[in-house]
């Protein structure tokens, strides 16, 4: 027996042996094997072909998420300029399956209720292609800040990051969303191979406490789904109480929901009806990922559909026909002068294409000296704990605007005439906060590496002055 096996909690092992029977030996043996490492292509930033050509190390596709890849741990992709540039997000392979089951579409309204640190939110944003509204919520303030940073690093545009309790989100957004993800806090048994802390914190009482908390969160999440909408529930644990049990108990009091099959069926394992009393109809269509059967850590996913009309599907079709989320140009519902100022700055100083503005409809809004583009589908932000009300465009200084880092991150080379490509050595210097030697350029530049925007710089006298935010600077 190796160290990892001895460290597993006894009561957990006993329970898994009882449940898995003949399968238990293979399950236990997986704890002695190396775990799988995954990263996810940022769908906002490159096509599959571009990505594969740009990546300097070998990748192997993950079968359940079209943007997911396995990599060899030795390559350390977290210590690469392309990671800082938001080309990809490092994410446990199984964790990519819940968003595949959610199947977000451009133009939709989507809620990620338990969103930090943002793996699934940034995956959802990729699939939405910058069209529609994503509300990413995380109840714990400190974790919400990390979520907000990841949303920025990945260049996400139509996303509001907030930090509210599920009850408050339910009250603010009744029957509002086309799709809702509840990636619930859980006992984390699926993370035992990866995280020592998960093994240490586990107890049968914690499992029970998690099941009760999940029931309460699902209850609130259900209120935010529009008729005909989708609710996906996921955990990274094995315990039936937190998985088939939570979903079955929810369905007993929510006749308006039923379990739906997903395209992942056949690729992943089935939910286990025999492991709980009173399993809901269709519980076999919920999904499990097992470390001894699939190449990933433990996970559970259920996709539920709320009965009712298909109003949101019509909005989706409209968005697809129009190629955007509906209205076209920036709305001037608030401060017309501010909107004109921001539009002029983007067009003249940053040479941002009019097509970019058409693809990003919203309201230009001032919060203190910060100017944001709030997604057009967003309801009033009044009374909400909001960390990021949309895409930050600029900071207002005396008589001028300074572009916001988040804006640079949202741009592709085709969006602006101010892109300036760096070599790898220059990119590493830029990320450390150093100036870059340039030619005759003048004014704001979108400094990029490998086709990915890193941030802004200001050129004059043969140098690009570094505007990479001080708090993000690092030596790789
Ligand atoms: N979806 C995230 C991702 O992919 O990066 C991971 C989410 S993690 C499994 C669950 C989150 O739920 C944690 O960030 C935790 O802080 C949050 N949480 C804890 N208690 C909660 C509660 N009572 N209601 C809502 N969320 C809660």
PDB file of N, CA and C in Angstrom, residues 276-340:
ATOM      1  N   UNK A 276     -29.482   4.492  -3.522  1.00  0.00           N
ATOM      2  CA  UNK A 276     -30.301   5.336  -2.633  1.00  0.00           C
ATOM      3  C   UNK A 276     -31.721   4.785  -2.546  1.00  0.00           C
ATOM      4  N   UNK A 277     -32.446   5.169  -1.488  1.00  0.00           N
ATOM      5  CA  UNK A 277     -33.866   4.856  -1.406  1.00  0.00           C
ATOM      6  C   UNK A 277     -34.617   5.853  -2.273  1.00  0.00           C
ATOM      7  N   UNK A 278     -35.720   5.474  -2.846  1.00  0.00           N
ATOM      8  CA  UNK A 278     -36.568   6.358  -3.660  1.00  0.00           C
ATOM      9  C   UNK A 278     -35.814   7.143  -4.756  1.00  0.00           C
ATOM     10  N   UNK A 279     -35.122   6.427  -5.641  1.00  0.00           N
ATOM     11  CA  UNK A 279     -34.444   7.170  -6.714  1.00  0.00           C
ATOM     12  C   UNK A 279     -35.458   7.809  -7.660  1.00  0.00           C
ATOM     13  N   UNK A 280     -35.152   9.005  -8.151  1.00  0.00           N
ATOM     14  CA  UNK A 280     -36.055   9.681  -9.086  1.00  0.00           C
ATOM     15  C   UNK A 280     -36.049   8.957 -10.424  1.00  0.00           C
ATOM     16  N   UNK A 281     -37.156   9.098 -11.163  1.00  0.00           N
ATOM     17  CA  UNK A 281     -37.221   8.503 -12.500  1.00  0.00           C
ATOM     18  C   UNK A 281     -36.100   9.099 -13.339  1.00  0.00           C
ATOM     19  N   UNK A 282     -35.387   8.243 -14.028  1.00  0.00           N
ATOM     20  CA  UNK A 282     -34.335   8.738 -14.927  1.00  0.00           C
ATOM     21  C   UNK A 282     -33.003   9.006 -14.250  1.00  0.00           C
ATOM     22  N   UNK A 283     -32.835   8.577 -12.990  1.00  0.00           N
ATOM     23  CA  UNK A 283     -31.586   8.891 -12.287  1.00  0.00           C
ATOM     24  C   UNK A 283     -30.387   8.226 -13.001  1.00  0.00           C
ATOM     25  N   UNK A 284     -30.682   7.155 -13.741  1.00  0.00           N
ATOM     26  CA  UNK A 284     -29.625   6.497 -14.537  1.00  0.00           C
ATOM     27  C   UNK A 284     -29.104   7.381 -15.659  1.00  0.00           C
ATOM     28  N   UNK A 285     -29.833   8.461 -15.984  1.00  0.00           N
ATOM     29  CA  UNK A 285     -29.353   9.394 -17.014  1.00  0.00           C
ATOM     30  C   UNK A 285     -28.469  10.481 -16.423  1.00  0.00           C
ATOM     31  N   UNK A 286     -28.364  10.524 -15.076  1.00  0.00           N
ATOM     32  CA  UNK A 286     -27.364  11.430 -14.505  1.00  0.00           C
ATOM     33  C   UNK A 286     -26.011  10.729 -14.671  1.00  0.00           C
ATOM     34  N   UNK A 287     -24.917  11.462 -14.478  1.00  0.00           N
ATOM     35  CA  UNK A 287     -23.621  10.904 -14.897  1.00  0.00           C
ATOM     36  C   UNK A 287     -22.565  10.953 -13.795  1.00  0.00           C
ATOM     37  N   UNK A 288     -21.731   9.936 -13.826  1.00  0.00           N
ATOM     38  CA  UNK A 288     -20.596   9.868 -12.907  1.00  0.00           C
ATOM     39  C   UNK A 288     -19.302   9.724 -13.695  1.00  0.00           C
ATOM     40  N   UNK A 289     -18.245  10.292 -13.122  1.00  0.00           N
ATOM     41  CA  UNK A 289     -16.897  10.057 -13.655  1.00  0.00           C
ATOM     42  C   UNK A 289     -16.112   9.368 -12.545  1.00  0.00           C
ATOM     43  N   UNK A 290     -15.502   8.243 -12.891  1.00  0.00           N
ATOM     44  CA  UNK A 290     -14.751   7.426 -11.929  1.00  0.00           C
ATOM     45  C   UNK A 290     -13.271   7.389 -12.302  1.00  0.00           C
ATOM     46  N   UNK A 291     -12.379   7.514 -11.330  1.00  0.00           N
ATOM     47  CA  UNK A 291     -10.950   7.504 -11.677  1.00  0.00           C
ATOM     48  C   UNK A 291     -10.477   6.147 -12.217  1.00  0.00           C
ATOM     49  N   UNK A 292     -11.234   5.061 -11.940  1.00  0.00           N
ATOM     50  CA  UNK A 292     -10.809   3.753 -12.463  1.00  0.00           C
ATOM     51  C   UNK A 292     -11.488   3.434 -13.804  1.00  0.00           C
ATOM     52  N   UNK A 293     -12.429   4.261 -14.231  1.00  0.00           N
ATOM     53  CA  UNK A 293     -13.137   3.997 -15.497  1.00  0.00           C
ATOM     54  C   UNK A 293     -12.889   5.069 -16.557  1.00  0.00           C
ATOM     55  N   UNK A 294     -12.696   6.310 -16.126  1.00  0.00           N
ATOM     56  CA  UNK A 294     -12.418   7.398 -17.061  1.00  0.00           C
ATOM     57  C   UNK A 294     -11.095   8.058 -16.671  1.00  0.00           C
ATOM     58  N   UNK A 295     -10.557   8.852 -17.596  1.00  0.00           N
ATOM     59  CA  UNK A 295      -9.276   9.529 -17.303  1.00  0.00           C
ATOM     60  C   UNK A 295      -9.530  10.876 -16.631  1.00  0.00           C
ATOM     61  N   UNK A 296      -9.992  10.837 -15.375  1.00  0.00           N
ATOM     62  CA  UNK A 296     -10.258  12.064 -14.633  1.00  0.00           C
ATOM     63  C   UNK A 296     -10.613  11.710 -13.195  1.00  0.00           C
ATOM     64  N   UNK A 297     -10.723  12.739 -12.361  1.00  0.00           N
ATOM     65  CA  UNK A 297     -11.085  12.524 -10.949  1.00  0.00           C
ATOM     66  C   UNK A 297     -12.599  12.353 -10.832  1.00  0.00           C
ATOM     67  N   UNK A 298     -13.058  12.011  -9.611  1.00  0.00           N
ATOM     68  CA  UNK A 298     -14.482  11.740  -9.405  1.00  0.00           C
ATOM     69  C   UNK A 298     -15.370  12.958  -9.607  1.00  0.00           C
ATOM     70  N   UNK A 299     -16.493  12.757 -10.279  1.00  0.00           N
ATOM     71  CA  UNK A 299     -17.424  13.856 -10.525  1.00  0.00           C
ATOM     72  C   UNK A 299     -18.825  13.292 -10.695  1.00  0.00           C
ATOM     73  N   UNK A 300     -19.817  14.135 -10.453  1.00  0.00           N
ATOM     74  CA  UNK A 300     -21.221  13.753 -10.685  1.00  0.00           C
ATOM     75  C   UNK A 300     -21.922  14.914 -11.368  1.00  0.00           C
ATOM     76  N   UNK A 301     -22.785  14.607 -12.345  1.00  0.00           N
ATOM     77  CA  UNK A 301     -23.496  15.662 -13.094  1.00  0.00           C
ATOM     78  C   UNK A 301     -24.926  15.223 -13.389  1.00  0.00           C
ATOM     79  N   UNK A 302     -25.872  16.118 -13.124  1.00  0.00           N
ATOM     80  CA  UNK A 302     -27.273  15.855 -13.491  1.00  0.00           C
ATOM     81  C   UNK A 302     -27.795  17.040 -14.280  1.00  0.00           C
ATOM     82  N   UNK A 303     -28.430  16.774 -15.415  1.00  0.00           N
ATOM     83  CA  UNK A 303     -29.061  17.881 -16.151  1.00  0.00           C
ATOM     84  C   UNK A 303     -30.580  17.771 -16.027  1.00  0.00           C
ATOM     85  N   UNK A 304     -31.179  18.827 -15.497  1.00  0.00           N
ATOM     86  CA  UNK A 304     -32.627  18.861 -15.284  1.00  0.00           C
ATOM     87  C   UNK A 304     -33.235  19.899 -16.221  1.00  0.00           C
ATOM     88  N   UNK A 305     -34.468  19.645 -16.638  1.00  0.00           N
ATOM     89  CA  UNK A 305     -35.174  20.609 -17.510  1.00  0.00           C
ATOM     90  C   UNK A 305     -36.451  21.033 -16.809  1.00  0.00           C
ATOM     91  N   UNK A 306     -36.711  22.337 -16.805  1.00  0.00           N
ATOM     92  CA  UNK A 306     -37.946  22.852 -16.207  1.00  0.00           C
ATOM     93  C   UNK A 306     -39.024  22.865 -17.295  1.00  0.00           C
ATOM     94  N   UNK A 307     -40.157  22.328 -16.961  1.00  0.00           N
ATOM     95  CA  UNK A 307     -41.241  22.310 -17.948  1.00  0.00           C
ATOM     96  C   UNK A 307     -41.673  23.737 -18.287  1.00  0.00           C
ATOM     97  N   UNK A 308     -42.208  23.910 -19.507  1.00  0.00           N
ATOM     98  CA  UNK A 308     -42.750  25.225 -19.849  1.00  0.00           C
ATOM     99  C   UNK A 308     -42.378  25.662 -21.244  1.00  0.00           C
ATOM    100  N   UNK A 309     -42.665  26.940 -21.515  1.00  0.00           N
ATOM    101  CA  UNK A 309     -42.526  27.475 -22.873  1.00  0.00           C
ATOM    102  C   UNK A 309     -41.067  27.553 -23.294  1.00  0.00           C
ATOM    103  N   UNK A 310     -40.879  27.905 -24.536  1.00  0.00           N
ATOM    104  CA  UNK A 310     -39.522  27.946 -25.069  1.00  0.00           C
ATOM    105  C   UNK A 310     -39.118  29.367 -25.436  1.00  0.00           C
ATOM    106  N   UNK A 311     -39.589  30.342 -24.639  1.00  0.00           N
ATOM    107  CA  UNK A 311     -39.306  31.757 -24.940  1.00  0.00           C
ATOM    108  C   UNK A 311     -37.814  32.007 -25.148  1.00  0.00           C
ATOM    109  N   UNK A 312     -37.011  31.409 -24.296  1.00  0.00           N
ATOM    110  CA  UNK A 312     -35.568  31.624 -24.383  1.00  0.00           C
ATOM    111  C   UNK A 312     -34.996  31.023 -25.650  1.00  0.00           C
ATOM    112  N   UNK A 313     -35.577  29.899 -26.106  1.00  0.00           N
ATOM    113  CA  UNK A 313     -35.060  29.276 -27.323  1.00  0.00           C
ATOM    114  C   UNK A 313     -35.254  30.219 -28.507  1.00  0.00           C
ATOM    115  N   UNK A 314     -36.382  30.980 -28.475  1.00  0.00           N
ATOM    116  CA  UNK A 314     -36.643  31.926 -29.557  1.00  0.00           C
ATOM    117  C   UNK A 314     -35.607  33.040 -29.540  1.00  0.00           C
ATOM    118  N   UNK A 315     -35.235  33.487 -28.307  1.00  0.00           N
ATOM    119  CA  UNK A 315     -34.228  34.537 -28.189  1.00  0.00           C
ATOM    120  C   UNK A 315     -32.890  34.037 -28.756  1.00  0.00           C
ATOM    121  N   UNK A 316     -32.623  32.771 -28.463  1.00  0.00           N
ATOM    122  CA  UNK A 316     -31.408  32.126 -28.940  1.00  0.00           C
ATOM    123  C   UNK A 316     -31.363  32.125 -30.475  1.00  0.00           C
ATOM    124  N   UNK A 317     -32.496  31.732 -31.086  1.00  0.00           N
ATOM    125  CA  UNK A 317     -32.558  31.671 -32.549  1.00  0.00           C
ATOM    126  C   UNK A 317     -32.342  33.058 -33.132  1.00  0.00           C
ATOM    127  N   UNK A 318     -32.969  34.039 -32.504  1.00  0.00           N
ATOM    128  CA  UNK A 318     -32.870  35.413 -32.982  1.00  0.00           C
ATOM    129  C   UNK A 318     -31.395  35.854 -32.956  1.00  0.00           C
ATOM    130  N   UNK A 319     -30.724  35.531 -31.847  1.00  0.00           N
ATOM    131  CA  UNK A 319     -29.317  35.923 -31.694  1.00  0.00           C
ATOM    132  C   UNK A 319     -28.470  35.248 -32.765  1.00  0.00           C
ATOM    133  N   UNK A 320     -28.768  33.977 -33.044  1.00  0.00           N
ATOM    134  CA  UNK A 320     -27.969  33.258 -34.027  1.00  0.00           C
ATOM    135  C   UNK A 320     -28.198  33.835 -35.426  1.00  0.00           C
ATOM    136  N   UNK A 321     -29.476  34.189 -35.727  1.00  0.00           N
ATOM    137  CA  UNK A 321     -29.787  34.760 -37.043  1.00  0.00           C
ATOM    138  C   UNK A 321     -29.075  36.091 -37.227  1.00  0.00           C
ATOM    139  N   UNK A 322     -29.103  36.905 -36.174  1.00  0.00           N
ATOM    140  CA  UNK A 322     -28.527  38.251 -36.274  1.00  0.00           C
ATOM    141  C   UNK A 322     -27.021  38.251 -36.112  1.00  0.00           C
ATOM    142  N   UNK A 323     -26.493  37.155 -35.569  1.00  0.00           N
ATOM    143  CA  UNK A 323     -25.049  37.117 -35.318  1.00  0.00           C
ATOM    144  C   UNK A 323     -24.657  37.933 -34.110  1.00  0.00           C
ATOM    145  N   UNK A 324     -25.635  38.410 -33.344  1.00  0.00           N
ATOM    146  CA  UNK A 324     -25.333  39.081 -32.090  1.00  0.00           C
ATOM    147  C   UNK A 324     -26.529  38.927 -31.165  1.00  0.00           C
ATOM    148  N   UNK A 325     -26.489  39.592 -29.998  1.00  0.00           N
ATOM    149  CA  UNK A 325     -27.560  39.333 -29.044  1.00  0.00           C
ATOM    150  C   UNK A 325     -28.768  40.225 -29.281  1.00  0.00           C
ATOM    151  N   UNK A 326     -28.893  40.841 -30.429  1.00  0.00           N
ATOM    152  CA  UNK A 326     -30.148  41.491 -30.743  1.00  0.00           C
ATOM    153  C   UNK A 326     -30.046  42.911 -31.264  1.00  0.00           C
ATOM    154  N   UNK A 327     -29.607  43.825 -30.421  1.00  0.00           N
ATOM    155  CA  UNK A 327     -29.843  45.225 -30.773  1.00  0.00           C
ATOM    156  C   UNK A 327     -28.758  45.904 -31.609  1.00  0.00           C
ATOM    157  N   UNK A 328     -27.584  45.338 -31.684  1.00  0.00           N
ATOM    158  CA  UNK A 328     -26.590  45.983 -32.518  1.00  0.00           C
ATOM    159  C   UNK A 328     -25.664  46.902 -31.758  1.00  0.00           C
ATOM    160  N   UNK A 329     -25.788  48.200 -31.928  1.00  0.00           N
ATOM    161  CA  UNK A 329     -24.825  49.157 -31.361  1.00  0.00           C
ATOM    162  C   UNK A 329     -25.008  49.370 -29.853  1.00  0.00           C
ATOM    163  N   UNK A 330     -24.070  50.096 -29.292  1.00  0.00           N
ATOM    164  CA  UNK A 330     -24.162  50.429 -27.875  1.00  0.00           C
ATOM    165  C   UNK A 330     -25.442  51.197 -27.603  1.00  0.00           C
ATOM    166  N   UNK A 331     -26.101  50.846 -26.538  1.00  0.00           N
ATOM    167  CA  UNK A 331     -27.307  51.581 -26.163  1.00  0.00           C
ATOM    168  C   UNK A 331     -26.896  52.851 -25.438  1.00  0.00           C
ATOM    169  N   UNK A 332     -27.602  53.918 -25.731  1.00  0.00           N
ATOM    170  CA  UNK A 332     -27.290  55.166 -25.024  1.00  0.00           C
ATOM    171  C   UNK A 332     -28.455  55.453 -24.086  1.00  0.00           C
ATOM    172  N   UNK A 333     -28.653  54.573 -23.130  1.00  0.00           N
ATOM    173  CA  UNK A 333     -29.797  54.733 -22.242  1.00  0.00           C
ATOM    174  C   UNK A 333     -29.455  55.642 -21.070  1.00  0.00           C
ATOM    175  N   UNK A 334     -28.187  55.698 -20.731  1.00  0.00           N
ATOM    176  CA  UNK A 334     -27.811  56.500 -19.572  1.00  0.00           C
ATOM    177  C   UNK A 334     -27.223  57.828 -20.020  1.00  0.00           C
ATOM    178  N   UNK A 335     -25.938  57.984 -19.769  1.00  0.00           N
ATOM    179  CA  UNK A 335     -25.227  59.223 -20.004  1.00  0.00           C
ATOM    180  C   UNK A 335     -24.742  59.275 -21.463  1.00  0.00           C
ATOM    181  N   UNK A 336     -25.445  60.042 -22.294  1.00  0.00           N
ATOM    182  CA  UNK A 336     -25.122  60.098 -23.725  1.00  0.00           C
ATOM    183  C   UNK A 336     -23.714  60.646 -23.964  1.00  0.00           C
ATOM    184  N   UNK A 337     -23.359  61.635 -23.130  1.00  0.00           N
ATOM    185  CA  UNK A 337     -22.051  62.271 -23.298  1.00  0.00           C
ATOM    186  C   UNK A 337     -20.930  61.250 -23.015  1.00  0.00           C
ATOM    187  N   UNK A 338     -21.124  60.478 -21.965  1.00  0.00           N
ATOM    188  CA  UNK A 338     -20.129  59.469 -21.577  1.00  0.00           C
ATOM    189  C   UNK A 338     -19.981  58.427 -22.688  1.00  0.00           C
ATOM    190  N   UNK A 339     -21.115  58.008 -23.240  1.00  0.00           N
ATOM    191  CA  UNK A 339     -21.106  57.008 -24.289  1.00  0.00           C
ATOM    192  C   UNK A 339     -20.336  57.523 -25.506  1.00  0.00           C
ATOM    193  N   UNK A 340     -20.570  58.757 -25.863  1.00  0.00           N
ATOM    194  CA  UNK A 340     -19.880  59.370 -27.017  1.00  0.00           C
ATOM    195  C   UNK A 340     -18.377  59.454 -26.752  1.00  0.00           C
TER     196      UNK A 340
END
